[in-house]
Tab-separated table of C-alpha atoms and ligand atoms in Angstrom:
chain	number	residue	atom	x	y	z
A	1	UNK	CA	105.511	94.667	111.830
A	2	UNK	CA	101.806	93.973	113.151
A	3	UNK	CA	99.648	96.067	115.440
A	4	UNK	CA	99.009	95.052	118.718
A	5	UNK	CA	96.376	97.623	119.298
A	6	UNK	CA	93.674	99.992	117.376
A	7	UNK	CA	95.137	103.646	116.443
A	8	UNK	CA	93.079	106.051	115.500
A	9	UNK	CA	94.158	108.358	112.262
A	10	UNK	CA	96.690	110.344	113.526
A	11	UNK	CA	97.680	108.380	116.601
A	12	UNK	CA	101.140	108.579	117.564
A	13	UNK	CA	102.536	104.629	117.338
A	14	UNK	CA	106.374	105.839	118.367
A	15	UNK	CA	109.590	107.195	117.990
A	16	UNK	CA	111.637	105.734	115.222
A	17	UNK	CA	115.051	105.825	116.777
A	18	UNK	CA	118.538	105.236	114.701
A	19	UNK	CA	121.558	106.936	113.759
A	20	UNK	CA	121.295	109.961	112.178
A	21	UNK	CA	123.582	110.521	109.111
A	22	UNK	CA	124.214	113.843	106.942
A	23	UNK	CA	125.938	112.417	103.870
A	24	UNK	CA	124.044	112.417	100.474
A	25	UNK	CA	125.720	109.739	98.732
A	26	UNK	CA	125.043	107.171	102.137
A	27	UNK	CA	122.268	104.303	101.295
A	28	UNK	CA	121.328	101.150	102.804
A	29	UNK	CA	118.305	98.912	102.527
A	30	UNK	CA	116.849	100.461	105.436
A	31	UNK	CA	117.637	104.033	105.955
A	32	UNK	CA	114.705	106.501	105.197
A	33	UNK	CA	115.472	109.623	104.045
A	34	UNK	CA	114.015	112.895	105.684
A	35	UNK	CA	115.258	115.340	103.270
A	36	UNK	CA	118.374	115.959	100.771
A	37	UNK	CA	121.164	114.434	102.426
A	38	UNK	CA	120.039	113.666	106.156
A	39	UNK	CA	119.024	110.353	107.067
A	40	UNK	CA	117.920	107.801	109.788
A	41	UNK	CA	119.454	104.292	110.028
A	42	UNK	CA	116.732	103.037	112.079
A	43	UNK	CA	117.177	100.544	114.797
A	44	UNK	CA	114.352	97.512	115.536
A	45	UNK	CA	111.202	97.557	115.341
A	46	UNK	CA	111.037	100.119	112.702
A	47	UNK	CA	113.893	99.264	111.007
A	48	UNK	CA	111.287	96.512	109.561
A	49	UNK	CA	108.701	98.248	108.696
A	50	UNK	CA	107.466	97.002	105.475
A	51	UNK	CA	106.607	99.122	102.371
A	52	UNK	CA	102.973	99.485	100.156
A	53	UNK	CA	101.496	101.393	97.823
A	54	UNK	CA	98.416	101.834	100.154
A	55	UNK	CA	100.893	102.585	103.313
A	56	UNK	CA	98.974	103.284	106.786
A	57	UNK	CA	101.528	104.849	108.626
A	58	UNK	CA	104.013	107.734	107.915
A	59	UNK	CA	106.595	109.227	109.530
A	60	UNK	CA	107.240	112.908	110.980
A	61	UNK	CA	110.223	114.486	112.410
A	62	UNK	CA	110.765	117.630	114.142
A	63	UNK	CA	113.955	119.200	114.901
A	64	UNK	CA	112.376	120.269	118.268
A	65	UNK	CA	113.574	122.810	120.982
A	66	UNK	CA	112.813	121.041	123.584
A	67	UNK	CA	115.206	118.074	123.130
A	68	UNK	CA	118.366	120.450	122.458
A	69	UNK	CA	117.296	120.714	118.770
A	70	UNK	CA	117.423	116.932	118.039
A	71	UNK	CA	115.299	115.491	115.987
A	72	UNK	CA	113.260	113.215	116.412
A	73	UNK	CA	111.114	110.881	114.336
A	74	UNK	CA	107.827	109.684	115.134
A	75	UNK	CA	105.543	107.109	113.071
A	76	UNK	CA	101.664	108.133	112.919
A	77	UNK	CA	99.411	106.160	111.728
A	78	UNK	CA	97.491	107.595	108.229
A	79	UNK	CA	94.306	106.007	108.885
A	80	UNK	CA	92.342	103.526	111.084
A	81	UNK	CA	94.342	100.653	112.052
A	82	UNK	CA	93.314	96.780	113.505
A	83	UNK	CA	94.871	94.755	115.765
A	84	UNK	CA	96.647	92.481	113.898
A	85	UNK	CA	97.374	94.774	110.580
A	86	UNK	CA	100.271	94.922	109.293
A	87	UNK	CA	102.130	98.505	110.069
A	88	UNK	CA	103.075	99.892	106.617
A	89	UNK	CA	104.715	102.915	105.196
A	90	UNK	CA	105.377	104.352	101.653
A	91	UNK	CA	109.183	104.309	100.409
A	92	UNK	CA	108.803	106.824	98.011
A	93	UNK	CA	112.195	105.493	96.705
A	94	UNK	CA	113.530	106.872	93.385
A	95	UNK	CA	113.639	105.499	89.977
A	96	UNK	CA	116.925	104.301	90.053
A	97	UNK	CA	116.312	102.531	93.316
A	98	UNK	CA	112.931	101.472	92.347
A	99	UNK	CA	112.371	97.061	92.564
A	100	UNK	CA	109.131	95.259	91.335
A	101	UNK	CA	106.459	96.265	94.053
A	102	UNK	CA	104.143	93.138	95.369
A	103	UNK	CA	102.262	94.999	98.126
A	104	UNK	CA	99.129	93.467	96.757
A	105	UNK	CA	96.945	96.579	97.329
A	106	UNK	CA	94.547	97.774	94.875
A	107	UNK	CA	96.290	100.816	93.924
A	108	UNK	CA	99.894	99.072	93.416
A	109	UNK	CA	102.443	100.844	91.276
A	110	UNK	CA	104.174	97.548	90.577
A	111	UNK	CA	107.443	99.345	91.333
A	112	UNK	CA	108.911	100.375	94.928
A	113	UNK	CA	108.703	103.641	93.796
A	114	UNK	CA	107.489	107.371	94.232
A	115	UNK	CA	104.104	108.102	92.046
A	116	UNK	CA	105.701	111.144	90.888
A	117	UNK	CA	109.239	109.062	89.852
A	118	UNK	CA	106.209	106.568	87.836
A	119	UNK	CA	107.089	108.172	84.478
A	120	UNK	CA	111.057	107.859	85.166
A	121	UNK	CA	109.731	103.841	85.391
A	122	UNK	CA	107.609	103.908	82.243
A	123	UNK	CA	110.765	105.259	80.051
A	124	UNK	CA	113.082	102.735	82.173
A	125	UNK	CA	111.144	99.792	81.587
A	126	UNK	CA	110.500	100.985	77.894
A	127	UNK	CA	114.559	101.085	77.091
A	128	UNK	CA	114.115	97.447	78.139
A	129	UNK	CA	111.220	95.619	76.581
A	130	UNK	CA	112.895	93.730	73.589
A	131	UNK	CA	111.913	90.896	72.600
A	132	UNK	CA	112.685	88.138	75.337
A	133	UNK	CA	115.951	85.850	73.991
A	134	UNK	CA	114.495	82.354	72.534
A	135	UNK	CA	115.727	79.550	74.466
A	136	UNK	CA	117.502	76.538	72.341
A	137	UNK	CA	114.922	73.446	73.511
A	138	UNK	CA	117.163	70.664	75.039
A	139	UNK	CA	115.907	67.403	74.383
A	140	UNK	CA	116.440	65.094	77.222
A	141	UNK	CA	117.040	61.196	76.157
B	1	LIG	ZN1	102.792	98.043	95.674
């Protein structure tokens, strides 16, 4: 997803609209999570809003009055953004969900992951750094 416009910090860029699920155990590659078991299956364009470390968007949601206590998600953008940048929001996803990061900002985590789930990573990764397996060398004739 690309901006077609400038926003400001803090401008409003739209309503993320989806299905709304209460279920803890539900995932999917694209469903964000608002809080402990209530989620958003979002439909286009946000459904494809891509994740970085250095995110400049993030989402809101109100359950608010006047819409007879729906709620409603809306995607604000963190800081300054050009015409032609890429739209960008942070999964926070945890440990056990994290997948190697390659956001290519400065301050990458290397994992699709919360900062404060970053010390789940270190002891996951750690539990897995043997040696790598030495391959037999095939000799082609
Ligand atoms: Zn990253």
């Amino acid at each position: 997803m690309f901006a077609n416009r400038r926003f400001r910090q803090d401008d409003l860029i739209g309503e993320i609209s989806g299905q709304l699920i209460h279920d803890a155990d539900y995932g999917s590659d694209y469903c964000f999570e608002l809080d402990r078991g209530r989620l958003i299956e979002p439909v286009s364009p946000f459904r494809f809003i891509n994740h970085s470390c250095d995110s400049n968007c993030e989402f809101d949601y109100s359950d608010s009055v006047v819409a007879n206590r729906e709620t409603r998600i809306f995607l604000f953008a963190a800081r300054s953004i050009n015409v032609n940048d890429q739209l960008t929001i942070d999964y926070n996803w945890a440990a056990e969900s994290a997948i190697p990061c390659l956001c290519g900002a400065p301050t990458c985590r290397g994992w699709i992951v919360a900062s404060d789930e970053l010390g789940k990573m270190r002891e996951r990764t750690d539990r897995r750094s043997q040696p790598p397996l030495q391959m037999p060398e095939v000799k082609i004739q």
